[in-house]
Amino acid sequence: MELKKNRNDGRTGTIKTRLVMVPLLVVIIVVSAITAASSWFSRESLLNQMEENGYYTARQFIGRVEDNLDSLEAMNGLLEEKILTAARMAVSNEEEMSDELLLSLAEDFGISDLYWYDDQAVTLYSTVPEYIGWQPDPGHPVHNFMISGAESLMEDIRMDTESGNYFKYGYLRSSSGDFIQVGIPADEVQALTNRFSYQSLVEEMALSDEVIYALVMDQNLETIAHNDENEVGIVFDDEGSISAAQQGVPYTQMWDFNGETVYDVIFPAVINGELQGAVAIGFSMAGVNAAINRNLTMAIGGGLVGLLLLGVILYSTSNSVIKTLRVLGSQASAMAGGDFRQDLPTELSQRNDEIGGIAEAIRYMQDSMKKMIRNVIEASEQVAASSEELTATSQQSATASDE
């Protein structure tokens, strides 16, 4: 009787799909997760670095402001000391006061302008002859000192109302009510003051390609310096400005500035130990975004190359496995059909893996079946021979009976 056809002959499915696609899907998911996590961590790391750089830049700015103020204060101190010394010398020689005396003092102290006023601020003596007899109008600094009753006064550097040049002026009153005004040219000091100003510093900072804007605000949140002078005077009311300028707590944020994403660093301006406002610096995010995109592209590219290599390896491996399984399946089907003549390839049973073990088991089963069939055939032949002998004996017995 012919054995029933193997049930697997009609199957159309294959484990190749699971051997290749499932690992690839798992790897795709893992690589995607790693890429996303790497991109996020890279972005956070770059933003943290940008924050640190922003704080460092703000500290440098404040340090320069403090150094500049110390320098200007030292220069002003030297000027005031020279003015006060010359003024005291003039007052001590009030009884001998004359134009010649003032000229002599000016030469000794390296001072250009000395003016001696009476108690009504009329110029009595001067190193500049054309000013003798001149009297200031109300509101003029000289008039203000005359009516103040103060013994002495040091003005900030200002532009002279008559010449237009910058001078540092000081006043000292004598016991008679007369007073002297001493003036030192301060164009160079004023030039340094302008150079050291907040406005000059923020304009210099904004020259960097990475800086979109730079500004300084006071504690009232009003902009007192901005690289765009049109923005000076603007008053802020946002959380970051309040935090830095009024509470002394640094603040960072990202926001859209004129269509560009900016990383805004707002740092407290503590000048010589006193909170005086805040420095705000807007950094371009172009470099950070480019770095993030570059890292993302590299991660995706590396992942795709890895997937391609893995796909080739899995496809090659699965083909080898499927081919071997088909050989084993064909052998098992032949055996199921009663054909034990074809042996498995020797290289299969000699493999040192699971497939080699299966091949060895099938070979052992084939040998066992062959041996069992051989024994059955031999037993059948013996039974047949015995049956023929019995038949012959029976026929002989029957013949003997008939006789």
Short mmCIF file of C-alpha atoms in Angstrom, two decimals:
data_model
loop_
_atom_site.label_atom_id
_atom_site.label_comp_id
_atom_site.label_asym_id
_atom_site.label_seq_id
_atom_site.Cartn_x
_atom_site.Cartn_y
_atom_site.Cartn_z
CA MET A 1 0.00 0.00 0.00
CA GLU A 2 1.38 3.47 -0.99
CA LEU A 3 2.05 5.78 1.94
CA LYS A 4 0.05 9.00 2.28
CA LYS A 5 1.70 12.11 0.80
CA ASN A 6 3.51 14.34 3.29
CA ARG A 7 1.16 17.02 4.72
CA ASN A 8 3.84 19.72 4.51
CA ASP A 9 3.99 19.57 0.70
CA GLY A 10 1.15 22.06 0.39
CA ARG A 11 2.55 24.67 2.77
CA THR A 12 3.47 28.03 1.26
CA GLY A 13 4.84 29.78 4.38
CA THR A 14 8.51 30.10 5.23
CA ILE A 15 10.45 30.89 8.36
CA LYS A 16 12.80 33.02 6.29
CA THR A 17 10.53 36.01 6.90
CA ARG A 18 10.80 35.56 10.64
CA LEU A 19 14.52 34.89 10.50
CA VAL A 20 15.16 38.11 8.56
CA MET A 21 12.32 40.56 9.15
CA VAL A 22 11.82 40.13 12.90
CA PRO A 23 15.48 40.82 13.81
CA LEU A 24 15.54 43.75 11.36
CA LEU A 25 12.39 45.24 12.87
CA VAL A 26 13.82 44.88 16.37
CA VAL A 27 17.09 46.48 15.29
CA ILE A 28 15.23 49.32 13.52
CA ILE A 29 13.26 50.03 16.69
CA VAL A 30 16.39 49.91 18.87
CA VAL A 31 18.45 52.07 16.47
CA SER A 32 15.60 54.58 16.20
CA ALA A 33 15.34 54.78 19.98
CA ILE A 34 19.11 55.17 20.35
CA THR A 35 19.19 57.84 17.62
CA ALA A 36 16.36 59.78 19.25
CA ALA A 37 17.99 59.54 22.68
CA SER A 38 21.39 60.50 21.29
CA SER A 39 19.88 63.50 19.50
CA TRP A 40 18.11 64.63 22.67
CA PHE A 41 21.18 64.23 24.87
CA SER A 42 23.35 65.98 22.28
CA ARG A 43 20.92 68.88 22.16
CA GLU A 44 20.79 69.15 25.95
CA SER A 45 24.57 68.95 26.17
CA LEU A 46 25.00 71.70 23.58
CA LEU A 47 22.41 73.90 25.30
CA ASN A 48 24.14 73.39 28.65
CA GLN A 49 27.45 74.30 27.02
CA MET A 50 25.84 77.38 25.49
CA GLU A 51 24.48 78.36 28.90
CA GLU A 52 27.92 78.03 30.47
CA ASN A 53 29.49 80.01 27.63
CA GLY A 54 26.81 82.67 28.03
CA TYR A 55 27.44 82.97 31.76
CA TYR A 56 31.19 83.11 31.13
CA THR A 57 30.75 85.86 28.51
CA ALA A 58 28.49 87.85 30.87
CA ARG A 59 31.00 87.50 33.71
CA GLN A 60 33.77 88.71 31.40
CA PHE A 61 31.61 91.68 30.42
CA ILE A 62 30.94 92.59 34.05
CA GLY A 63 34.61 92.11 34.90
CA ARG A 64 35.57 94.54 32.14
CA VAL A 65 33.02 97.04 33.42
CA GLU A 66 34.46 96.80 36.94
CA ASP A 67 38.03 97.14 35.66
CA ASN A 68 37.06 100.12 33.52
CA LEU A 69 35.28 101.80 36.39
CA ASP A 70 38.28 101.25 38.65
CA SER A 71 40.57 102.72 36.00
CA LEU A 72 38.36 105.76 35.45
CA GLU A 73 37.99 106.23 39.19
CA ALA A 74 41.76 106.12 39.61
CA MET A 75 42.28 108.65 36.82
CA ASN A 76 39.58 110.92 38.24
CA GLY A 77 41.20 110.60 41.65
CA LEU A 78 44.54 111.75 40.24
CA LEU A 79 42.89 114.67 38.46
CA GLU A 80 40.98 115.70 41.57
CA GLU A 81 44.10 115.51 43.69
CA LYS A 82 45.96 117.77 41.26
CA ILE A 83 43.01 120.20 41.13
CA LEU A 84 42.67 120.35 44.91
CA THR A 85 46.42 120.84 45.45
CA ALA A 86 46.55 123.72 42.98
CA ALA A 87 43.38 125.27 44.45
CA ARG A 88 44.77 125.12 47.99
CA MET A 89 48.01 126.70 46.86
CA ALA A 90 46.04 129.54 45.20
CA VAL A 91 43.83 130.14 48.26
CA SER A 92 46.86 130.20 50.56
CA ASN A 93 48.25 133.03 48.42
CA GLU A 94 44.99 134.96 48.22
CA GLU A 95 46.58 138.22 49.41
CA GLU A 96 49.11 138.15 46.55
CA MET A 97 46.49 136.95 44.00
CA SER A 98 47.15 138.11 40.44
CA ASP A 99 47.09 136.87 36.88
CA GLU A 100 50.80 136.22 37.09
CA LEU A 101 50.37 134.06 40.18
CA LEU A 102 47.72 131.95 38.45
CA LEU A 103 49.92 131.56 35.37
CA SER A 104 52.81 130.48 37.59
CA LEU A 105 50.60 127.90 39.36
CA ALA A 106 49.29 126.65 36.02
CA GLU A 107 52.83 126.10 34.82
CA ASP A 108 53.94 124.41 38.04
CA PHE A 109 50.98 121.99 38.16
CA GLY A 110 50.50 121.50 34.44
CA ILE A 111 47.02 123.06 34.56
CA SER A 112 45.58 125.12 31.74
CA ASP A 113 42.71 127.06 33.33
CA LEU A 114 42.53 128.87 36.67
CA TYR A 115 39.87 131.46 37.45
CA TRP A 116 39.57 133.56 40.59
CA TYR A 117 36.02 134.78 41.33
CA ASP A 118 34.70 137.22 43.92
CA ASP A 119 31.74 136.34 46.09
CA GLN A 120 29.40 137.32 43.21
CA ALA A 121 31.17 135.01 40.76
CA VAL A 122 32.75 137.82 38.80
CA THR A 123 36.08 136.77 37.31
CA LEU A 124 38.82 138.87 38.91
CA TYR A 125 41.92 137.01 37.76
CA SER A 126 42.47 134.33 35.14
CA THR A 127 45.06 132.49 33.09
CA VAL A 128 42.88 133.41 30.12
CA PRO A 129 42.78 137.22 29.93
CA GLU A 130 39.59 137.44 27.87
CA TYR A 131 37.62 135.86 30.71
CA ILE A 132 38.44 138.63 33.20
CA GLY A 133 35.23 140.40 34.13
CA TRP A 134 33.07 137.51 32.95
CA GLN A 135 30.13 136.51 35.17
CA PRO A 136 28.12 133.31 34.72
CA ASP A 137 24.38 133.23 34.20
CA PRO A 138 22.09 131.51 36.73
CA GLY A 139 22.15 127.77 36.19
CA HIS A 140 25.77 127.76 35.10
CA PRO A 141 27.97 125.38 37.16
CA VAL A 142 30.06 128.32 38.45
CA HIS A 143 26.93 130.17 39.55
CA ASN A 144 25.59 127.00 41.17
CA PHE A 145 28.74 126.65 43.26
CA MET A 146 28.61 130.35 44.25
CA ILE A 147 25.11 130.00 45.69
CA SER A 148 25.68 126.53 47.17
CA GLY A 149 27.71 127.78 50.13
CA ALA A 150 29.91 124.64 49.88
CA GLU A 151 33.57 124.93 50.72
CA SER A 152 34.65 122.77 47.78
CA LEU A 153 33.23 120.87 44.85
CA MET A 154 34.51 118.47 42.21
CA GLU A 155 32.52 118.27 39.01
CA ASP A 156 32.31 115.26 36.75
CA ILE A 157 34.08 115.66 33.45
CA ARG A 158 31.93 117.87 31.24
CA MET A 159 32.07 119.92 28.09
CA ASP A 160 33.08 123.53 28.70
CA THR A 161 30.18 125.84 27.95
CA GLU A 162 32.42 128.34 26.18
CA SER A 163 35.14 126.32 24.39
CA GLY A 164 33.31 123.04 23.77
CA ASN A 165 36.26 121.00 25.05
CA TYR A 166 36.04 118.50 27.89
CA PHE A 167 37.39 119.60 31.27
CA LYS A 168 37.54 118.35 34.80
CA TYR A 169 36.65 121.31 37.06
CA GLY A 170 37.05 121.76 40.77
CA TYR A 171 36.23 124.64 43.17
CA LEU A 172 37.59 125.80 46.50
CA ARG A 173 36.21 128.73 48.50
CA SER A 174 38.40 131.04 50.58
CA SER A 175 37.51 132.49 53.96
CA SER A 176 36.70 135.83 52.31
CA GLY A 177 33.97 134.31 50.15
CA ASP A 178 36.02 134.47 46.96
CA PHE A 179 36.67 131.15 45.27
CA ILE A 180 38.88 129.61 42.65
CA GLN A 181 37.98 127.34 39.77
CA VAL A 182 40.65 124.97 38.48
CA GLY A 183 40.20 123.24 35.10
CA ILE A 184 42.22 120.40 33.60
CA PRO A 185 41.70 119.31 29.97
CA ALA A 186 40.07 115.88 30.01
CA ASP A 187 39.42 115.07 26.36
CA GLU A 188 41.53 111.89 26.62
CA VAL A 189 39.86 110.84 29.85
CA GLN A 190 36.45 111.49 28.29
CA ALA A 191 37.47 109.46 25.25
CA LEU A 192 38.37 106.57 27.57
CA THR A 193 35.09 107.06 29.45
CA ASN A 194 33.19 106.78 26.17
CA ARG A 195 35.26 103.77 25.18
CA PHE A 196 34.57 102.12 28.53
CA SER A 197 30.85 102.89 28.49
CA TYR A 198 28.15 100.21 28.50
CA GLN A 199 27.15 101.24 24.98
CA SER A 200 30.64 100.75 23.57
CA LEU A 201 31.03 97.40 25.32
CA VAL A 202 27.73 95.94 24.07
CA GLU A 203 28.46 97.16 20.55
CA GLU A 204 31.84 95.45 20.71
CA MET A 205 30.27 92.24 22.04
CA ALA A 206 27.68 92.20 19.26
CA LEU A 207 30.46 92.10 16.62
CA SER A 208 30.77 88.34 17.26
CA ASP A 209 28.99 86.18 14.68
CA GLU A 210 27.47 84.13 17.49
CA VAL A 211 25.85 87.13 19.21
CA ILE A 212 22.55 88.41 17.81
CA TYR A 213 22.13 91.17 20.36
CA ALA A 214 23.62 92.43 23.62
CA LEU A 215 22.12 94.86 26.09
CA VAL A 216 22.32 96.19 29.61
CA MET A 217 19.25 97.01 31.70
CA ASP A 218 19.05 98.78 35.03
CA GLN A 219 17.10 97.59 38.07
CA ASN A 220 14.01 99.32 36.72
CA LEU A 221 14.26 96.95 33.72
CA GLU A 222 14.95 99.87 31.39
CA THR A 223 17.49 99.33 28.60
CA ILE A 224 20.42 101.70 29.17
CA ALA A 225 22.68 100.23 26.45
CA HIS A 226 21.94 98.14 23.35
CA ASN A 227 23.95 97.26 20.28
CA ASP A 228 20.99 98.74 18.36
CA GLU A 229 20.76 102.23 19.83
CA ASN A 230 17.13 102.47 18.70
CA GLU A 231 16.31 99.91 21.40
CA VAL A 232 17.72 102.04 24.23
CA GLY A 233 14.96 103.10 26.60
CA ILE A 234 12.79 99.99 26.16
CA VAL A 235 11.41 98.65 29.44
CA PHE A 236 11.11 94.89 29.90
CA ASP A 237 8.60 93.08 32.06
CA ASP A 238 9.36 89.40 31.35
CA GLU A 239 10.17 86.80 33.98
CA GLY A 240 13.83 86.46 32.97
CA SER A 241 14.55 90.20 33.21
CA ILE A 242 12.88 90.44 36.61
CA SER A 243 14.77 87.37 37.85
CA ALA A 244 18.21 88.65 36.82
CA ALA A 245 17.95 92.45 37.17
CA GLN A 246 15.89 92.62 40.36
CA GLN A 247 16.38 89.28 42.10
CA GLY A 248 19.97 88.55 41.08
CA VAL A 249 19.17 85.08 39.68
CA PRO A 250 20.56 84.15 36.21
CA TYR A 251 17.97 83.14 33.62
CA THR A 252 18.09 81.43 30.22
CA GLN A 253 15.41 80.94 27.60
CA MET A 254 14.92 80.26 23.90
CA TRP A 255 12.72 82.56 21.91
CA ASP A 256 12.11 83.85 18.41
CA PHE A 257 13.89 87.13 17.64
CA ASN A 258 13.18 88.64 14.23
CA GLY A 259 12.44 85.22 12.77
CA GLU A 260 15.52 83.54 14.24
CA THR A 261 15.68 81.21 17.23
CA VAL A 262 17.86 82.81 19.90
CA TYR A 263 19.28 81.44 23.14
CA ASP A 264 18.83 84.31 25.59
CA VAL A 265 21.18 84.53 28.59
CA ILE A 266 20.25 87.13 31.21
CA PHE A 267 22.89 87.54 33.91
CA PRO A 268 22.81 89.80 37.01
CA ALA A 269 25.09 92.83 36.70
CA VAL A 270 26.73 92.93 40.12
CA ILE A 271 29.19 95.81 39.96
CA ASN A 272 31.62 96.08 42.87
CA GLY A 273 29.31 94.00 45.05
CA GLU A 274 26.11 95.90 44.21
CA LEU A 275 23.30 94.62 41.96
CA GLN A 276 22.79 97.30 39.33
CA GLY A 277 20.71 95.49 36.74
CA ALA A 278 21.41 92.74 34.24
CA VAL A 279 23.29 91.89 31.05
CA ALA A 280 21.27 90.12 28.34
CA ILE A 281 23.02 88.33 25.47
CA GLY A 282 21.18 86.65 22.60
CA PHE A 283 23.19 83.80 21.05
CA SER A 284 22.40 82.40 17.62
CA MET A 285 21.12 78.82 17.63
CA ALA A 286 22.32 78.23 14.07
CA GLY A 287 25.52 76.50 15.18
CA VAL A 288 23.72 74.32 17.73
CA ASN A 289 21.01 73.31 15.26
CA ALA A 290 23.65 72.53 12.65
CA ALA A 291 25.55 70.34 15.13
CA ILE A 292 22.35 68.55 16.15
CA ASN A 293 21.39 67.94 12.51
CA ARG A 294 24.91 66.74 11.75
CA ASN A 295 24.85 64.27 14.65
CA LEU A 296 21.37 63.11 13.65
CA THR A 297 22.44 62.61 10.03
CA MET A 298 25.50 60.64 11.12
CA ALA A 299 23.41 58.49 13.47
CA ILE A 300 20.79 57.79 10.81
CA GLY A 301 23.47 57.10 8.19
CA GLY A 302 25.32 54.76 10.51
CA GLY A 303 22.07 53.02 11.43
CA LEU A 304 21.13 52.51 7.78
CA VAL A 305 24.55 51.08 6.96
CA GLY A 306 24.30 48.79 9.97
CA LEU A 307 20.81 47.67 8.94
CA LEU A 308 22.00 46.98 5.41
CA LEU A 309 24.91 44.88 6.63
CA LEU A 310 22.68 43.07 9.12
CA GLY A 311 20.09 42.44 6.40
CA VAL A 312 22.72 40.93 4.10
CA ILE A 313 24.09 38.75 6.91
CA LEU A 314 20.63 37.61 8.02
CA TYR A 315 19.52 36.93 4.44
CA SER A 316 22.65 34.91 3.72
CA THR A 317 22.36 33.00 7.00
CA SER A 318 18.64 32.34 6.55
CA ASN A 319 19.18 31.06 3.00
CA SER A 320 21.80 28.64 4.29
CA VAL A 321 19.53 27.49 7.12
CA ILE A 322 16.48 27.14 4.83
CA LYS A 323 18.50 25.23 2.25
CA THR A 324 19.73 22.83 4.91
CA LEU A 325 16.25 22.40 6.39
CA ARG A 326 14.89 21.63 2.93
CA VAL A 327 17.51 18.93 2.51
CA LEU A 328 16.59 17.51 5.90
CA GLY A 329 12.88 17.82 5.11
CA SER A 330 13.35 16.07 1.75
CA GLN A 331 15.23 13.28 3.46
CA ALA A 332 12.52 12.93 6.12
CA SER A 333 9.80 12.91 3.43
CA ALA A 334 11.63 10.18 1.49
CA MET A 335 11.94 8.14 4.65
CA ALA A 336 8.27 8.68 5.40
CA GLY A 337 7.55 7.33 1.90
CA GLY A 338 9.58 4.23 2.62
CA ASP A 339 12.68 5.23 0.64
CA PHE A 340 15.78 4.70 2.76
CA ARG A 341 18.23 4.38 -0.10
CA GLN A 342 19.53 7.99 -0.21
CA ASP A 343 21.88 8.97 2.58
CA LEU A 344 22.28 12.54 3.94
CA PRO A 345 25.35 14.49 2.82
CA THR A 346 28.21 13.74 5.15
CA GLU A 347 29.00 17.46 5.72
CA LEU A 348 25.56 17.97 7.34
CA SER A 349 26.01 15.35 10.04
CA GLN A 350 29.54 16.59 10.68
CA ARG A 351 28.45 20.16 11.48
CA ASN A 352 29.08 21.25 15.09
CA ASP A 353 25.75 23.02 15.57
CA GLU A 354 22.06 22.21 16.08
CA ILE A 355 21.54 21.43 12.41
CA GLY A 356 24.40 18.94 12.57
CA GLY A 357 22.70 17.34 15.59
CA ILE A 358 19.39 17.06 13.70
CA ALA A 359 21.15 15.61 10.66
CA GLU A 360 22.94 13.09 12.85
CA ALA A 361 19.62 12.11 14.48
CA ILE A 362 17.98 11.63 11.06
CA ARG A 363 20.95 9.55 9.87
CA TYR A 364 20.76 7.43 13.03
CA MET A 365 17.01 6.99 12.55
CA GLN A 366 17.57 6.04 8.89
CA ASP A 367 20.18 3.45 9.86
CA SER A 368 17.90 2.09 12.57
CA MET A 369 14.98 1.84 10.14
CA LYS A 370 17.18 0.11 7.58
CA LYS A 371 18.32 -2.40 10.20
CA MET A 372 14.78 -2.97 11.42
CA ILE A 373 13.48 -3.51 7.87
CA ARG A 374 16.38 -5.83 7.14
CA ASN A 375 15.53 -7.85 10.26
CA VAL A 376 11.87 -7.95 9.28
CA ILE A 377 12.76 -9.14 5.78
CA GLU A 378 15.04 -11.84 7.17
CA ALA A 379 12.36 -12.94 9.63
CA SER A 380 9.81 -13.05 6.81
CA GLU A 381 12.11 -15.15 4.68
CA GLN A 382 12.58 -17.56 7.57
CA VAL A 383 8.84 -17.77 8.13
CA ALA A 384 8.31 -18.36 4.41
CA ALA A 385 10.94 -21.11 4.39
CA SER A 386 9.36 -22.74 7.44
CA SER A 387 5.94 -22.46 5.81
CA GLU A 388 7.20 -24.22 2.66
CA GLU A 389 8.71 -26.97 4.79
CA LEU A 390 5.43 -27.43 6.64
CA THR A 391 3.53 -27.49 3.36
CA ALA A 392 5.86 -30.11 1.96
CA THR A 393 5.55 -32.21 5.11
CA SER A 394 1.78 -31.95 4.99
CA GLN A 395 1.67 -33.06 1.37
CA GLN A 396 3.89 -36.02 2.17
CA SER A 397 1.65 -37.00 5.06
CA ALA A 398 -1.45 -36.78 2.89
CA THR A 399 0.16 -38.95 0.18
CA ALA A 400 1.10 -41.56 2.75
CA SER A 401 -2.46 -41.68 4.03
CA ASP A 402 -3.89 -42.22 0.57
CA GLU A 403 -1.70 -45.20 0.02
#
